[in-house]
Amino acid sequence: MNKACKVFSEVCVLAMSAVCALPASAQMSDAKEKPPMYTYVGFWNIPRAQWAEMAKADVADQKILEKDIANGTLVGYGNDVNLVHQPDSNTHDEWWSATSMAGLLNVLDQFYKSGSTTQGVLTTATKHWDSIFVSRHYNYHAGSWKDVYTQGASYKLKSSAPDDAIETLSKSLIVPLLEKMLADGTIHEYEIDTEAEHTQAPGTFWIFYLAANAEGIDKVNAAIRESLKVNALGGPAFGSMVDYTEHRDFLARTNATYK
C-alpha cells in the first residue's frame, strides 16, 4: 500500500470533472456506501540482505490465506514491497481483508498459532507495526495478480471539515473516477480507508488503488492532465476539507488476490 504527492490532489480534480459530466443518477449509483470491509496490515522494515527470504515467507503464508479466502473468511489478501523508501518507513507489508473484524482476527490467530510470527525472517525486522483499516467505499475485480502496482495517499481532514466530509468526498469526487478506471481495466481495486482501531488521531483517511500495470499509472496521470485543461475548479472543493501539510504518499509492487 507511496503514491505521488501530486497524484491524488489532481485525481480529485479529475473526479470533479467526471462527476460534472454525469447525470445525478449515475453519480450516485456507483458511490453507494457498502458493508464495511476490514483490512489488517502488518508492516516490517526488513534488512536488504533478507528481502529474498521475505519473499519466500510471503509465499509460505499463502497456505493459510488461500484456505481462508476459499472458505469465505476473507475477501482478499496480498503483500507489498515499498518502492519509495524512507528512513522510518516499512520495506514490506502483508495484508488481508474481510467483511468482519472476527474474520481478520481469526486469520491473525492462525498465524500466531503457526509460529511464523516469532521465527524466520520476521525476527530480522528492525521495525514492525500493525494497522486495522475499514472501508465503506471500495470495489475490485475478482482474480489474482503478481507484481502490479499499489498507489495511494493519506490525508488529514481540517478541524473545520464537516462530520460527513469523507463520505461526501468519496461519493462526489473519488468513487466516480475510480469506478471509471475499474470499469476500463486501468485498475483492479480501490478503497477509501479510515482506521478501525485508532493508532493515529481521528480524521486521517487513505485512498488506495491497484493499477493493472505500470502503464496504468501513466493512463491515470494522462487523464488527470487532460482534465486539468478543461476544469480548474475541483481542487478547491477537496482543499477546503483537507490539511495538505499532513499529506503523505505510497507506491509499492503488489501481489494480490480478491474473491
Short mmCIF file of C-alpha atoms in Angstrom, two decimals:
data_model
loop_
_atom_site.label_atom_id
_atom_site.label_comp_id
_atom_site.label_asym_id
_atom_site.label_seq_id
_atom_site.Cartn_x
_atom_site.Cartn_y
_atom_site.Cartn_z
CA MET A 1 0.00 0.00 0.00
CA ASN A 2 3.67 5.56 -1.70
CA LYS A 3 1.70 7.47 -4.09
CA ALA A 4 2.87 10.67 -5.76
CA CYS A 5 2.01 13.68 -3.56
CA LYS A 6 0.56 15.41 -6.53
CA VAL A 7 -1.38 12.44 -7.82
CA PHE A 8 -4.39 12.39 -5.59
CA SER A 9 -4.93 16.12 -5.33
CA GLU A 10 -5.07 16.05 -9.12
CA VAL A 11 -7.12 12.85 -9.08
CA CYS A 12 -9.77 14.73 -7.16
CA VAL A 13 -9.77 17.49 -9.75
CA LEU A 14 -10.29 14.85 -12.42
CA ALA A 15 -13.00 13.26 -10.35
CA MET A 16 -14.83 16.57 -10.12
CA SER A 17 -14.72 16.81 -13.90
CA ALA A 18 -16.06 13.30 -14.25
CA VAL A 19 -18.86 13.98 -11.79
CA CYS A 20 -19.87 17.19 -13.52
CA ALA A 21 -20.20 15.30 -16.79
CA LEU A 22 -22.55 12.65 -15.38
CA PRO A 23 -26.25 12.83 -14.64
CA ALA A 24 -27.09 12.86 -10.94
CA SER A 25 -28.44 9.30 -11.00
CA ALA A 26 -25.21 7.96 -12.47
CA GLN A 27 -23.08 9.89 -9.98
CA MET A 28 -24.69 8.16 -7.02
CA SER A 29 -25.21 4.68 -8.50
CA ASP A 30 -21.53 3.73 -8.22
CA ALA A 31 -20.89 5.62 -4.99
CA LYS A 32 -23.26 3.89 -2.60
CA GLU A 33 -21.80 3.04 0.77
CA LYS A 34 -21.15 -0.70 1.06
CA PRO A 35 -20.95 -3.05 4.03
CA PRO A 36 -17.65 -2.46 5.84
CA MET A 37 -14.51 -4.15 4.55
CA TYR A 38 -11.85 -4.50 7.24
CA THR A 39 -8.15 -4.87 6.42
CA TYR A 40 -5.34 -5.98 8.74
CA VAL A 41 -1.86 -4.83 7.66
CA GLY A 42 1.43 -5.89 9.19
CA PHE A 43 4.34 -3.58 8.33
CA TRP A 44 8.02 -4.55 8.57
CA ASN A 45 11.35 -2.91 7.91
CA ILE A 46 13.46 -5.82 6.68
CA PRO A 47 17.23 -5.52 6.06
CA ARG A 48 18.01 -5.61 2.34
CA ALA A 49 20.05 -8.80 2.68
CA GLN A 50 16.89 -10.60 3.85
CA TRP A 51 14.49 -9.46 1.11
CA ALA A 52 14.70 -12.80 -0.73
CA GLU A 53 13.81 -14.61 2.50
CA MET A 54 10.86 -12.25 2.99
CA ALA A 55 9.57 -13.18 -0.47
CA LYS A 56 9.75 -16.86 0.49
CA ALA A 57 7.86 -16.17 3.73
CA ASP A 58 5.10 -14.40 1.78
CA VAL A 59 4.69 -17.48 -0.41
CA ALA A 60 4.55 -19.73 2.66
CA ASP A 61 1.83 -17.55 4.25
CA GLN A 62 -0.40 -18.11 1.23
CA LYS A 63 -1.26 -21.60 2.51
CA ILE A 64 -3.29 -20.04 5.33
CA LEU A 65 -4.61 -17.14 3.27
CA GLU A 66 -5.73 -19.26 0.32
CA LYS A 67 -7.66 -21.57 2.65
CA ASP A 68 -9.42 -18.62 4.28
CA ILE A 69 -10.36 -16.97 1.01
CA ALA A 70 -11.69 -20.30 -0.27
CA ASN A 71 -13.92 -20.81 2.77
CA GLY A 72 -15.23 -17.24 2.71
CA THR A 73 -13.43 -15.92 5.78
CA LEU A 74 -11.52 -13.43 3.61
CA VAL A 75 -12.42 -11.42 0.52
CA GLY A 76 -8.83 -10.51 -0.33
CA TYR A 77 -5.17 -10.79 0.67
CA GLY A 78 -1.76 -9.78 -0.56
CA ASN A 79 1.64 -8.29 0.14
CA ASP A 80 3.54 -5.17 -0.85
CA VAL A 81 7.16 -4.18 -1.40
CA ASN A 82 7.65 -0.46 -0.84
CA LEU A 83 9.29 1.25 -3.82
CA VAL A 84 9.99 4.65 -2.26
CA HIS A 85 11.99 4.01 0.90
CA GLN A 86 12.14 6.41 3.84
CA PRO A 87 14.32 6.11 6.99
CA ASP A 88 11.39 5.47 9.31
CA SER A 89 9.10 3.64 6.90
CA ASN A 90 8.47 0.00 6.10
CA THR A 91 10.07 -2.03 3.33
CA HIS A 92 7.38 -4.74 3.24
CA ASP A 93 3.83 -5.38 4.36
CA GLU A 94 1.32 -8.20 4.32
CA TRP A 95 -2.45 -7.71 4.49
CA TRP A 96 -5.78 -9.48 4.38
CA SER A 97 -9.36 -8.20 4.13
CA ALA A 98 -12.67 -9.49 5.48
CA THR A 99 -16.20 -8.22 5.95
CA SER A 100 -15.93 -8.60 9.74
CA MET A 101 -13.40 -7.98 12.48
CA ALA A 102 -13.89 -11.61 13.51
CA GLY A 103 -12.65 -12.71 10.10
CA LEU A 104 -9.49 -10.61 10.44
CA LEU A 105 -8.72 -11.76 13.95
CA ASN A 106 -9.37 -15.43 13.26
CA VAL A 107 -6.79 -15.33 10.46
CA LEU A 108 -4.34 -13.46 12.70
CA ASP A 109 -4.80 -16.16 15.33
CA GLN A 110 -3.92 -18.81 12.76
CA PHE A 111 -0.63 -17.04 12.06
CA TYR A 112 0.15 -16.77 15.78
CA LYS A 113 -0.54 -20.48 16.27
CA SER A 114 1.59 -21.40 13.25
CA GLY A 115 4.63 -19.82 14.89
CA SER A 116 5.51 -17.84 11.75
CA THR A 117 5.28 -14.52 13.60
CA THR A 118 8.08 -15.39 16.04
CA GLN A 119 10.58 -17.17 13.83
CA GLY A 120 12.30 -16.90 10.48
CA VAL A 121 12.82 -13.70 8.53
CA LEU A 122 10.39 -11.62 10.62
CA THR A 123 12.80 -11.82 13.55
CA THR A 124 15.31 -9.80 11.49
CA ALA A 125 12.95 -6.82 11.18
CA THR A 126 14.38 -3.60 12.60
CA LYS A 127 10.87 -2.13 12.96
CA HIS A 128 7.37 -3.56 12.96
CA TRP A 129 3.86 -2.18 13.43
CA ASP A 130 0.28 -3.11 12.55
CA SER A 131 -2.86 -1.26 11.45
CA ILE A 132 -6.51 -2.21 11.05
CA PHE A 133 -8.46 -0.21 8.48
CA VAL A 134 -12.11 -0.12 7.50
CA SER A 135 -13.57 0.92 4.16
CA ARG A 136 -17.17 1.54 3.13
CA HIS A 137 -16.28 2.75 -0.36
CA TYR A 138 -14.40 0.11 -2.35
CA ASN A 139 -14.62 -2.21 -5.33
CA TYR A 140 -12.44 -4.80 -7.04
CA HIS A 141 -12.12 -7.36 -9.80
CA ALA A 142 -12.08 -10.98 -8.67
CA GLY A 143 -8.75 -12.62 -9.50
CA SER A 144 -5.06 -12.81 -8.65
CA TRP A 145 -2.26 -10.51 -9.79
CA LYS A 146 1.50 -10.60 -9.33
CA ASP A 147 3.92 -7.65 -9.44
CA VAL A 148 1.29 -4.99 -10.11
CA TYR A 149 1.34 -1.54 -8.51
CA THR A 150 -0.42 -0.09 -5.49
CA GLN A 151 -0.65 3.69 -5.44
CA GLY A 152 -2.34 5.80 -2.82
CA ALA A 153 -2.17 8.66 -0.36
CA SER A 154 -3.08 9.64 3.18
CA TYR A 155 -4.88 12.87 4.08
CA LYS A 156 -5.86 14.62 7.30
CA LEU A 157 -9.15 16.49 7.48
CA LYS A 158 -9.16 20.06 8.67
CA SER A 159 -10.77 20.67 12.06
CA SER A 160 -13.41 22.72 10.24
CA ALA A 161 -14.38 19.86 7.92
CA PRO A 162 -17.96 18.59 8.34
CA ASP A 163 -18.60 15.27 10.08
CA ASP A 164 -19.54 13.64 6.78
CA ALA A 165 -16.53 15.01 4.87
CA ILE A 166 -15.07 11.61 3.93
CA GLU A 167 -18.44 10.32 2.78
CA THR A 168 -19.07 13.49 0.76
CA LEU A 169 -15.64 13.41 -0.89
CA SER A 170 -15.98 9.70 -1.60
CA LYS A 171 -19.42 9.86 -3.19
CA SER A 172 -19.00 13.15 -5.03
CA LEU A 173 -15.37 13.04 -6.14
CA ILE A 174 -13.31 9.94 -5.61
CA VAL A 175 -15.54 6.92 -6.25
CA PRO A 176 -16.95 8.05 -9.65
CA LEU A 177 -13.42 8.46 -11.02
CA LEU A 178 -12.09 5.19 -9.63
CA GLU A 179 -15.16 3.28 -10.80
CA LYS A 180 -14.45 4.51 -14.32
CA MET A 181 -10.83 3.36 -14.05
CA LEU A 182 -12.00 -0.02 -12.67
CA ALA A 183 -14.51 -0.47 -15.50
CA ASP A 184 -11.95 0.05 -18.26
CA GLY A 185 -9.35 -2.20 -16.61
CA THR A 186 -6.86 0.53 -15.71
CA ILE A 187 -7.11 -0.54 -12.06
CA HIS A 188 -8.15 -3.80 -10.39
CA GLU A 189 -9.16 -2.48 -6.96
CA TYR A 190 -9.68 0.68 -4.97
CA GLU A 191 -10.62 1.56 -1.41
CA ILE A 192 -11.05 4.62 0.79
CA ASP A 193 -9.92 3.73 4.31
CA THR A 194 -10.10 5.05 7.83
CA GLU A 195 -8.67 3.36 10.90
CA ALA A 196 -10.92 0.81 12.60
CA GLU A 197 -8.51 0.72 15.54
CA HIS A 198 -7.08 4.19 16.02
CA THR A 199 -3.29 4.31 16.33
CA GLN A 200 -3.32 7.84 14.89
CA ALA A 201 -5.54 10.81 15.61
CA PRO A 202 -9.02 10.53 14.06
CA GLY A 203 -9.59 12.45 10.85
CA THR A 204 -6.99 10.70 8.69
CA PHE A 205 -8.15 8.81 5.62
CA TRP A 206 -6.37 6.87 2.88
CA ILE A 207 -7.05 6.40 -0.83
CA PHE A 208 -5.54 3.33 -2.50
CA TYR A 209 -5.84 1.82 -5.94
CA LEU A 210 -4.26 -1.23 -7.54
CA ALA A 211 -3.01 -0.40 -11.04
CA ALA A 212 -3.08 -3.26 -13.54
CA ASN A 213 0.45 -2.39 -14.71
CA ALA A 214 2.93 0.49 -14.85
CA GLU A 215 1.20 1.78 -17.97
CA GLY A 216 -1.99 2.04 -15.92
CA ILE A 217 -0.36 4.68 -13.74
CA ASP A 218 0.57 6.63 -16.87
CA LYS A 219 -3.00 6.29 -18.11
CA VAL A 220 -4.41 7.73 -14.89
CA ASN A 221 -1.89 10.58 -14.98
CA ALA A 222 -2.71 11.34 -18.62
CA ALA A 223 -6.41 11.50 -17.80
CA ILE A 224 -5.63 13.87 -14.93
CA ARG A 225 -3.62 16.18 -17.18
CA GLU A 226 -6.36 16.24 -19.79
CA SER A 227 -8.94 17.07 -17.15
CA LEU A 228 -6.86 19.94 -15.80
CA LYS A 229 -7.07 21.58 -19.22
CA VAL A 230 -10.86 21.81 -19.03
CA ASN A 231 -11.62 22.09 -15.32
CA ALA A 232 -9.70 24.01 -12.68
CA LEU A 233 -12.42 24.14 -10.03
CA GLY A 234 -12.32 20.66 -8.49
CA GLY A 235 -9.22 21.17 -6.35
CA PRO A 236 -10.70 23.86 -4.08
CA ALA A 237 -13.58 21.57 -3.07
CA PHE A 238 -11.12 18.95 -1.87
CA GLY A 239 -8.70 21.50 -0.43
CA SER A 240 -11.41 23.17 1.64
CA MET A 241 -11.67 20.00 3.76
CA VAL A 242 -8.09 18.69 3.79
CA ASP A 243 -4.91 19.86 5.55
CA TYR A 244 -2.26 19.23 2.89
CA THR A 245 0.62 19.62 5.36
CA GLU A 246 -0.32 16.16 6.68
CA HIS A 247 -0.43 14.54 3.24
CA ARG A 248 1.80 11.50 2.56
CA ASP A 249 2.17 9.15 -0.43
CA PHE A 250 2.85 5.45 -1.00
CA LEU A 251 3.96 3.40 -4.04
CA ALA A 252 4.53 -0.36 -3.96
CA ARG A 253 4.83 -3.52 -6.02
CA THR A 254 1.96 -5.78 -5.04
CA ASN A 255 0.79 -9.37 -5.19
CA ALA A 256 -2.96 -9.52 -4.55
CA THR A 257 -5.91 -11.89 -4.67
CA TYR A 258 -9.60 -10.92 -4.43
CA LYS A 259 -12.61 -13.20 -4.40
#
